[in-house]
Short mmCIF file of C-alpha atoms in Angstrom, two decimals:
data_model
loop_
_atom_site.label_atom_id
_atom_site.label_comp_id
_atom_site.label_asym_id
_atom_site.label_seq_id
_atom_site.Cartn_x
_atom_site.Cartn_y
_atom_site.Cartn_z
CA MET I 1 30.08 12.59 68.88
CA PRO I 2 31.45 14.92 71.56
CA LEU I 3 29.65 18.27 72.08
CA LYS I 4 31.16 21.55 71.26
CA ARG I 5 30.53 25.15 71.51
CA VAL I 6 31.62 27.69 68.86
CA LEU I 7 32.55 31.10 70.24
CA HIS I 8 33.56 34.24 68.30
CA TRP I 9 35.51 37.30 69.24
CA GLN I 10 33.21 40.32 69.64
CA PRO I 11 35.31 43.51 69.44
CA ASN I 12 34.40 46.44 71.64
CA ALA I 13 32.49 49.29 69.94
CA GLY I 14 34.84 51.28 67.80
CA THR I 15 37.56 48.65 67.66
CA THR I 16 38.20 45.98 65.02
CA VAL I 17 39.84 42.48 65.17
CA ASN I 18 43.58 42.17 64.39
CA THR I 19 46.31 39.65 64.37
CA GLN I 20 47.71 41.04 67.68
CA ILE I 21 44.54 39.94 69.35
CA LEU I 22 44.76 36.54 67.65
CA ASN I 23 48.31 36.14 68.97
CA GLU I 24 47.21 37.09 72.52
CA VAL I 25 44.43 34.63 72.46
CA THR I 26 46.69 31.85 71.18
CA GLN I 27 49.26 32.65 73.96
CA CYS I 28 46.38 32.61 76.50
CA VAL I 29 45.44 29.00 75.50
CA GLU I 30 49.09 27.99 75.95
CA SER I 31 49.35 29.77 79.26
CA ILE I 32 46.48 27.65 80.73
CA ASN I 33 48.49 24.56 79.64
CA GLY I 34 46.78 23.73 76.36
CA VAL I 35 48.93 21.25 74.52
CA LYS I 36 49.29 22.16 70.80
CA GLU I 37 48.25 19.26 68.63
CA GLY I 38 48.01 20.37 64.94
CA ARG I 39 46.15 22.48 62.45
CA TRP I 40 42.49 22.44 61.61
CA LYS I 41 40.49 24.06 58.84
CA ALA I 42 36.85 24.61 57.91
CA THR I 43 35.43 26.29 54.82
CA LEU I 44 32.24 28.19 54.59
CA THR I 45 30.76 29.35 51.27
CA TYR I 46 27.80 31.64 50.79
CA TYR I 47 25.79 31.02 47.65
CA LYS I 48 23.59 33.38 45.65
CA PRO I 49 20.89 32.56 43.14
CA ILE I 50 21.57 32.86 39.41
CA LEU I 51 18.67 34.78 38.08
CA ARG I 52 17.59 34.83 34.44
CA ASP I 53 15.87 38.24 34.89
CA GLN I 54 17.58 40.33 37.48
CA SER I 55 14.65 42.83 37.68
CA GLN I 56 12.45 40.03 39.04
CA ALA I 57 13.49 39.19 42.55
CA PRO I 58 11.72 36.00 43.55
CA GLU I 59 11.60 35.01 47.19
CA LEU I 60 14.91 33.04 47.07
CA PRO I 61 17.09 32.67 50.26
CA ARG I 62 19.92 35.21 50.48
CA ASP I 63 21.46 33.34 53.42
CA PHE I 64 22.11 30.00 51.81
CA LEU I 65 25.52 28.59 52.72
CA GLY I 66 27.60 25.44 52.67
CA ILE I 67 30.17 24.33 55.12
CA SER I 68 32.91 21.65 55.16
CA LEU I 69 34.12 20.56 58.51
CA PRO I 70 37.31 18.80 59.29
CA GLU I 71 35.56 16.41 61.69
CA GLN I 72 33.59 15.01 58.69
CA PRO I 73 35.80 15.36 55.58
CA ASN I 74 33.52 13.37 53.36
CA LYS I 75 30.49 15.35 54.27
CA TYR I 76 29.03 18.76 53.31
CA TYR I 77 26.46 20.80 55.12
CA LEU I 78 24.04 23.09 53.43
CA ILE I 79 22.11 25.65 55.56
CA ILE I 80 19.37 28.17 55.00
CA ARG I 81 19.18 30.14 58.32
CA GLY I 82 15.99 32.05 57.60
CA GLN I 83 14.07 28.80 57.22
CA ARG I 84 16.04 26.91 59.73
CA ILE I 85 17.19 24.15 57.37
CA VAL I 86 20.40 22.18 57.85
CA LEU I 87 21.15 19.37 55.45
CA GLU I 88 23.84 16.70 55.82
CA ALA I 89 25.06 15.34 52.50
CA ASP I 90 28.12 13.64 50.89
CA SER I 91 30.81 16.03 49.57
CA SER I 92 29.62 15.19 46.06
CA ILE I 93 26.63 17.51 46.60
CA GLN I 94 28.97 20.43 45.81
CA THR I 95 29.39 18.87 42.38
CA ILE I 96 25.62 18.56 41.92
CA MET I 97 25.12 22.21 42.94
CA GLU I 98 27.76 23.26 40.42
CA LYS I 99 26.12 21.18 37.71
CA LEU I 100 22.60 22.53 38.43
CA GLN I 101 23.95 26.11 37.79
CA SER I 102 21.15 27.69 39.81
CA TYR I 103 23.31 29.05 42.66
CA LYS I 104 26.93 30.31 42.50
CA SER I 105 29.48 31.05 45.21
CA ARG I 106 29.21 34.68 46.44
CA VAL I 107 31.98 34.56 49.02
CA ALA I 108 33.97 31.77 50.66
CA LEU I 109 35.78 31.92 54.01
CA TYR I 110 38.39 29.78 55.79
CA PHE I 111 38.31 29.15 59.55
CA GLU I 112 41.77 27.86 60.29
CA GLY I 113 44.18 27.65 63.16
CA PHE I 114 45.54 25.28 65.76
CA GLN I 115 44.06 22.52 67.95
CA TYR I 116 44.93 22.17 71.62
CA GLN I 117 44.20 19.53 74.25
CA LEU I 118 43.34 20.55 77.69
CA GLY I 119 42.27 17.63 79.90
CA ASP I 120 38.80 16.52 78.78
CA PHE I 121 38.53 19.51 76.48
CA GLN I 122 39.86 20.16 72.98
CA LEU I 123 40.20 23.79 71.93
CA ARG I 124 40.50 25.09 68.41
CA VAL I 125 41.47 28.74 67.90
CA GLY I 126 41.51 30.16 64.41
CA LYS I 127 41.23 33.08 62.19
CA VAL I 128 38.44 33.86 59.74
CA THR I 129 39.70 34.93 56.30
CA PRO I 130 38.33 35.18 52.86
CA THR I 131 39.70 32.27 50.73
CA HIS I 132 41.39 34.56 48.34
CA SER I 133 43.15 36.98 50.84
CA ASP I 134 44.76 37.14 54.29
CA ASN I 135 42.44 39.91 55.59
CA LEU I 136 41.37 38.92 59.01
CA ARG I 137 37.67 39.04 59.37
CA GLY I 138 37.25 37.48 62.76
CA ILE I 139 38.47 35.14 65.46
CA ILE I 140 36.79 31.90 66.21
CA MET I 141 37.16 29.32 68.97
CA GLU I 142 35.73 25.81 69.27
CA VAL I 143 35.50 24.38 72.76
CA GLU I 144 34.91 20.65 72.64
CA TYR I 145 34.09 18.52 75.73
CA LEU I 146 35.07 15.00 74.87
CA PRO I 147 33.26 12.88 77.40
CA LEU I 148 29.65 13.85 76.58
CA SER I 149 27.29 14.12 73.61
CA SER I 150 24.17 15.54 75.39
CA ILE I 151 23.85 19.31 75.27
CA ASP I 152 21.76 19.43 78.38
CA LYS I 153 23.90 17.16 80.45
CA SER I 154 27.13 19.12 79.56
CA ARG I 155 25.61 22.53 79.90
CA GLN I 156 27.05 23.11 83.36
CA VAL I 157 30.59 21.83 82.78
CA MET I 158 30.71 23.73 79.48
CA GLU I 159 29.57 27.01 81.09
CA GLU I 160 32.09 26.57 83.92
CA PHE I 161 34.94 26.04 81.52
CA VAL I 162 33.95 29.00 79.29
CA ASP I 163 33.76 31.28 82.40
CA ILE I 164 37.29 30.12 83.36
CA TRP I 165 38.43 30.91 79.82
CA LYS I 166 36.79 34.26 79.73
CA GLU I 167 38.42 35.23 82.99
CA ALA I 168 41.81 34.16 81.78
CA ILE I 169 41.43 36.29 78.59
CA SER I 170 40.01 39.23 80.47
CA LYS I 171 43.36 39.56 82.34
CA ARG I 172 44.96 40.54 79.04
CA SER I 173 42.74 43.62 78.81
CA LEU I 174 42.01 43.03 75.10
CA PRO I 175 39.51 45.32 73.36
CA GLY I 176 36.72 42.76 73.17
CA HIS I 177 35.45 39.50 74.45
CA PHE I 178 34.47 35.91 73.36
CA MET I 179 30.80 35.40 72.86
CA HIS I 180 28.67 32.36 72.43
CA MET I 181 25.29 32.44 70.84
CA GLU I 182 23.50 29.12 71.08
CA PRO I 183 21.15 28.60 68.19
CA ASN I 184 17.78 26.98 68.87
CA PHE I 185 18.79 23.60 67.53
CA MET I 186 15.24 22.31 67.99
CA GLU I 187 14.05 24.86 65.36
CA TYR I 188 16.46 22.99 62.92
CA GLY I 189 14.93 19.69 63.89
CA LEU I 190 18.13 18.67 65.81
CA SER I 191 18.02 16.69 68.97
CA ASP I 192 19.92 16.96 72.31
CA HIS I 193 22.40 14.47 71.00
CA TYR I 194 25.18 16.46 69.48
CA SER I 195 26.12 15.90 65.82
CA SER I 196 28.15 17.65 63.11
CA GLN I 197 24.91 19.28 61.90
CA HIS I 198 24.84 21.18 65.32
CA THR I 199 28.41 22.40 64.51
CA ALA I 200 27.41 23.60 61.08
CA VAL I 201 24.46 25.48 62.50
CA GLN I 202 26.72 27.15 65.03
CA TYR I 203 29.14 28.14 62.28
CA ALA I 204 26.24 29.72 60.27
CA THR I 205 25.13 31.62 63.40
CA VAL I 206 28.58 32.87 64.17
CA MET I 207 29.04 34.05 60.56
CA ALA I 208 25.72 35.97 60.81
CA GLN I 209 26.86 37.59 63.87
CA LEU I 210 30.33 38.51 62.37
CA ILE I 211 28.61 39.94 59.36
CA ALA I 212 26.20 41.92 61.58
CA THR I 213 29.09 43.31 63.66
CA GLN I 214 31.01 44.36 60.59
CA SER I 215 27.98 45.96 58.99
CA VAL I 216 27.48 48.11 62.11
CA GLN I 217 31.09 49.07 62.20
CA ALA I 218 31.07 49.92 58.54
CA ALA I 219 27.94 52.08 59.09
CA ARG I 220 29.67 53.90 61.95
CA ASN I 221 32.81 54.56 59.84
CA MET Q 30 29.75 8.87 35.14
CA GLU Q 31 27.74 5.72 34.49
CA CYS Q 32 27.10 3.33 31.81
CA VAL Q 33 23.43 2.42 31.34
CA VAL Q 34 21.12 0.27 29.16
CA GLN Q 35 17.43 -0.19 29.53
CA GLY Q 36 14.77 -2.65 28.26
CA ILE Q 37 11.30 -3.90 28.96
CA ILE Q 38 9.83 -7.25 29.82
CA GLU Q 39 6.33 -8.58 30.32
CA THR Q 40 5.50 -9.01 34.03
CA GLN Q 41 4.68 -12.65 33.46
CA HIS Q 42 8.39 -13.34 32.57
CA VAL Q 43 9.84 -11.33 35.49
CA GLU Q 44 10.07 -14.43 37.66
CA ALA Q 45 12.13 -16.26 34.99
CA LEU Q 46 14.35 -13.18 34.63
CA GLU Q 47 15.00 -13.07 38.34
CA ILE Q 48 15.94 -16.78 38.35
CA LEU Q 49 18.31 -16.18 35.49
CA LEU Q 50 19.87 -13.12 37.27
CA GLN Q 51 20.27 -14.99 40.50
CA GLY Q 52 21.99 -17.76 38.67
CA LEU Q 53 24.27 -15.48 36.79
CA CYS Q 54 25.19 -13.23 39.53
CA GLY Q 55 25.27 -15.54 42.45
CA VAL Q 56 23.50 -12.92 44.68
CA HIS Q 57 20.01 -12.74 46.07
CA LYS Q 58 17.70 -10.04 44.93
CA GLU Q 59 16.98 -7.03 47.09
CA HIS Q 60 13.60 -5.64 47.30
CA LEU Q 61 13.22 -2.30 45.64
CA ARG Q 62 10.59 0.25 46.59
CA VAL Q 63 11.79 3.73 45.77
CA HIS Q 64 9.88 7.05 45.77
CA GLU Q 65 11.42 9.12 43.12
CA LEU Q 66 10.75 12.88 42.94
CA TYR Q 67 11.78 14.84 39.83
CA LEU Q 68 12.31 18.52 40.48
CA LYS Q 69 12.88 21.36 38.12
CA SER Q 70 14.16 24.84 38.86
CA GLY Q 71 11.67 27.69 39.10
CA PRO Q 72 11.04 30.02 36.08
CA ASN Q 73 13.72 32.66 36.92
CA LEU Q 74 16.36 30.41 38.57
CA GLY Q 75 19.39 29.63 36.64
CA HIS Q 76 20.18 30.67 33.08
CA VAL Q 77 18.54 27.40 31.88
CA THR Q 78 16.18 25.10 33.58
CA SER Q 79 17.86 22.46 35.67
CA GLU Q 80 16.60 19.14 36.92
CA VAL Q 81 17.44 17.07 39.94
CA ARG Q 82 16.13 13.74 41.25
CA LEU Q 83 15.49 12.98 44.86
CA LEU Q 84 15.21 9.29 45.69
CA CYS Q 85 13.81 7.81 48.99
CA ASN Q 86 14.44 4.16 49.35
CA LEU Q 87 11.39 3.08 51.33
CA GLU Q 88 13.13 0.05 52.55
CA HIS Q 89 15.59 2.34 54.33
CA PRO Q 90 13.97 5.78 54.52
CA GLU Q 91 17.21 7.61 55.49
CA PRO Q 92 19.44 8.80 54.00
CA TRP Q 93 17.80 9.98 50.75
CA THR Q 94 19.73 10.24 47.47
CA VAL Q 95 20.17 13.31 45.34
CA LYS Q 96 20.89 12.33 41.74
CA HIS Q 97 21.91 14.61 38.90
CA VAL Q 98 21.86 13.01 35.36
CA GLY Q 99 23.86 15.10 32.87
CA GLY Q 100 24.60 14.85 29.22
CA ALA Q 101 25.54 11.63 27.39
CA LEU Q 102 28.93 11.12 25.82
CA ARG Q 103 28.88 12.07 22.23
CA GLY Q 104 31.05 11.59 19.16
CA ALA Q 105 31.98 8.66 16.89
CA GLY Q 106 33.43 6.62 19.83
CA ALA Q 107 30.17 6.96 21.77
CA GLU Q 108 28.08 5.96 18.62
CA GLN Q 109 29.95 2.66 18.25
CA ILE Q 110 29.34 1.35 21.70
CA SER Q 111 25.94 -0.13 22.61
CA VAL Q 112 25.84 1.30 25.99
CA LEU Q 113 25.02 4.84 26.86
CA VAL Q 114 27.75 6.67 28.86
CA ARG Q 115 26.47 9.67 30.65
CA ASN Q 116 27.50 12.04 33.42
CA MET Q 117 25.89 11.23 36.70
CA VAL Q 118 26.60 12.47 40.26
CA GLU Q 119 24.87 11.12 43.32
CA SER Q 120 25.08 12.29 47.01
CA LYS Q 121 23.45 10.85 50.04
CA ALA Q 122 21.43 13.50 52.00
CA SER Q 123 19.42 13.79 55.20
CA LYS Q 124 15.61 13.36 54.77
CA ASN Q 125 14.86 17.13 54.74
CA VAL Q 126 16.44 17.40 51.27
CA LEU Q 127 13.00 17.94 49.52
CA ARG Q 128 12.35 20.90 51.86
CA LEU Q 129 15.77 22.33 51.10
CA PHE Q 130 15.16 22.20 47.32
CA TYR Q 131 11.75 23.65 47.66
CA ALA Q 132 13.35 26.52 49.68
CA LEU Q 133 15.99 27.04 46.92
CA GLY Q 134 13.18 27.55 44.43
CA TYR Q 135 12.82 24.08 42.85
CA LYS Q 136 9.40 22.73 42.04
CA LEU Q 137 8.02 19.21 41.80
CA ASP Q 138 7.76 18.19 38.15
CA HIS Q 139 6.45 14.66 38.76
CA GLU Q 140 6.91 11.79 41.05
CA LEU Q 141 6.69 8.01 40.80
CA LEU Q 142 7.10 4.87 42.72
CA ARG Q 143 9.50 2.21 41.51
CA VAL Q 144 8.70 -1.33 42.90
CA GLY Q 145 10.64 -4.43 42.07
CA SER Q 146 14.03 -5.99 42.76
CA ALA Q 147 17.75 -5.12 42.40
CA PHE Q 148 20.88 -7.19 41.99
CA HIS Q 149 24.25 -5.81 42.76
CA PHE Q 150 27.29 -7.84 41.72
CA LYS Q 151 30.78 -7.57 40.26
CA ARG Q 152 31.34 -8.91 36.81
CA GLY Q 153 34.11 -7.04 35.09
CA ALA Q 154 32.62 -3.93 36.77
CA TRP Q 155 30.25 -3.24 39.64
CA ILE Q 156 26.77 -3.86 37.88
CA THR Q 157 23.40 -3.09 39.22
CA VAL Q 158 20.28 -4.54 37.59
CA THR Q 159 16.89 -3.36 38.51
CA VAL Q 160 13.67 -4.94 37.49
CA SER Q 161 10.79 -2.77 38.43
CA SER Q 162 7.33 -1.55 37.66
CA ILE Q 163 6.85 2.24 37.43
CA ASN Q 164 3.82 3.49 39.20
CA LYS Q 165 2.26 6.98 39.41
CA MET Q 166 0.68 8.41 42.47
CA LEU Q 167 -2.99 9.44 42.44
CA LYS Q 168 -2.37 12.11 44.99
CA LEU Q 169 0.66 14.10 45.93
CA HIS Q 170 3.14 11.89 47.74
CA ALA Q 171 0.57 9.13 48.14
CA ILE Q 172 2.95 6.14 47.88
CA ASP Q 173 0.19 3.76 49.05
CA ASP Q 174 -2.18 4.87 46.41
CA THR Q 175 -0.53 4.18 43.08
CA VAL Q 176 -1.36 2.72 39.53
CA PRO Q 177 1.14 1.28 37.16
CA VAL Q 178 2.11 3.51 34.31
CA THR Q 179 2.24 0.61 31.93
CA LEU Q 180 0.19 -2.36 33.00
CA GLY Q 181 1.92 -5.74 32.47
CA ILE Q 182 5.24 -4.29 31.60
CA GLN Q 183 8.34 -3.83 33.76
CA VAL Q 184 11.52 -1.82 33.10
CA VAL Q 185 14.85 -3.46 33.32
CA GLU Q 186 17.77 -1.18 33.81
CA VAL Q 187 21.48 -2.16 33.92
CA THR Q 188 23.87 0.41 35.30
CA ALA Q 189 27.55 0.57 36.30
CA PRO Q 190 29.57 3.40 37.68
CA ALA Q 191 32.41 4.51 35.45
CA THR Q 192 35.02 7.27 35.07
CA SER Q 193 36.44 9.06 32.13
CA GLU Q 194 39.41 6.73 32.31
CA ASN Q 195 37.67 3.38 32.48
CA TYR Q 196 34.27 3.80 30.75
CA SER Q 197 35.10 1.76 27.71
CA GLU Q 198 35.97 -1.30 29.85
CA VAL Q 199 32.90 -0.78 32.03
CA ALA Q 200 30.72 -0.44 28.76
CA ALA Q 201 32.25 -3.60 27.45
CA ALA Q 202 31.53 -5.44 30.74
CA VAL Q 203 27.83 -4.16 30.75
CA SER Q 204 27.54 -5.06 27.06
CA SER Q 205 28.83 -8.60 27.52
CA PHE Q 206 26.58 -9.20 30.54
CA CYS Q 207 23.59 -8.00 28.53
CA GLU Q 208 24.09 -10.87 26.03
CA TYR Q 209 23.28 -13.46 28.64
CA LEU Q 210 19.89 -11.83 29.06
CA ALA Q 211 19.10 -11.65 25.35
CA PRO Q 212 16.72 -14.59 25.18
CA LEU Q 213 14.44 -12.79 27.65
CA LEU Q 214 14.89 -9.13 26.71
CA HIS Q 215 16.75 -6.83 24.60
CA LEU Q 216 18.61 -3.96 26.28
CA SER Q 217 19.58 -0.75 24.50
CA LYS Q 218 20.55 2.79 25.17
CA PRO Q 219 17.76 4.75 27.11
CA GLY Q 220 15.40 6.35 24.62
CA VAL Q 221 15.90 3.71 21.91
CA SER Q 222 12.84 1.58 22.31
CA THR Q 223 13.29 -1.99 21.13
CA GLY Q 224 10.13 -3.62 22.68
CA VAL Q 225 9.72 -7.03 23.97
CA VAL Q 226 11.62 -9.97 22.40
CA PRO Q 227 9.70 -12.73 20.56
CA THR Q 228 11.82 -15.51 22.18
CA ALA Q 229 10.88 -14.34 25.78
CA ALA Q 230 8.09 -16.77 26.33
CA ALA Q 231 10.05 -19.89 25.21
CA ALA Q 232 13.12 -18.75 27.16
CA ALA Q 233 11.03 -18.10 30.32
CA ALA Q 234 9.38 -21.48 30.11
CA SER Q 235 12.75 -23.13 29.83
CA LEU Q 236 14.27 -21.20 32.71
CA MET Q 237 11.11 -22.04 34.87
CA SER Q 238 11.26 -25.69 34.15
CA ASP Q 239 15.02 -26.15 35.15
CA GLY Q 240 15.00 -23.51 37.96
CA GLY Q 241 17.74 -21.44 36.27
CA GLY Q 242 20.31 -24.11 36.82
CA THR Q 243 21.57 -24.05 33.33
CA THR Q 244 25.08 -22.75 33.12
CA LEU Q 245 25.26 -19.99 30.58
#
């Protein structure tokens, strides 16, 4: 499948993300001739263990999450970041997890927005919001390069495109910038050939970064 | 959901059963070699202990299957049908699924190797018949070093996927199919042991002599 990079908006110190920034980013995609194609939506859920005895805290993962991606509507991805595990399963794994009653949903987030076509690239810009409210928690962007599946072979063209994009957005003098943190896919047992599991890992990495940024800001405030 | 019945047959009659199944279903058997791992949640995980099965079909090592078998249908209606109707959910999963469940706090309870054959066909419902020997491993995950749990006996399982809307039709289809196998083995709800049938030897001899060509 075509390779993609998932970027997130990193607000400058002391600032927070808001809908005005999201509007500006969307306008920026349209100003570089991105053709609007339709909506997209991904869902990410953090799970926490159900413990019989709360006083005993066994070594269970606190960073266990599940992701559904629009590119694979019949699949579900489970990730434990700390142990570098990504699992691809059928959507029915969610029913199995519910029936097991050993983990429950702690928080769920939507990533949703519009998709744009720009030559060989497909861009998706969207907001990150909790499933039960409209509070903006972050801005996310997927950059997909349609002709290639090899991460190494597409590295240069991808970096060139992201540089152009960053330059275009910097002209708007917004209080922040887009950031890409490439996970070490090999640690997850993933190859150079891009798959939806790579996308799931990128989302988990972006979420960890968003949480870290918001924790720092909360501590400052 | 699924409808299920089980029975046992002496290994010496398995060939006759396979001939009969092939004649009845019009499909060839598929070889079955499945490593089954039964996991249970750790001592403090979940309000009650939960169980999940991970199945690796050694003929096609990826994907694995995650299987959760839930409670059986209860009540007067369920008592009257000869087939067990139970909740069952399956999901395919990548091969690191065992690692994931260990990381989530699940422990290996036991594991076994199922070797035999399977028949998939449509007969009123999508029915799967497996005829297999159950083997235990002498060392952890040693799939090449196993011994049969019950020497000379194989397990026959008939299953069919169902929904809450159609389970009675599916159960009827399974039930009526099982009647054709009656001369060789008796199939009943899991946990209700009925043993081998006395007519098995004669029925097997008859099947072997005419190659299963008899129309039932």
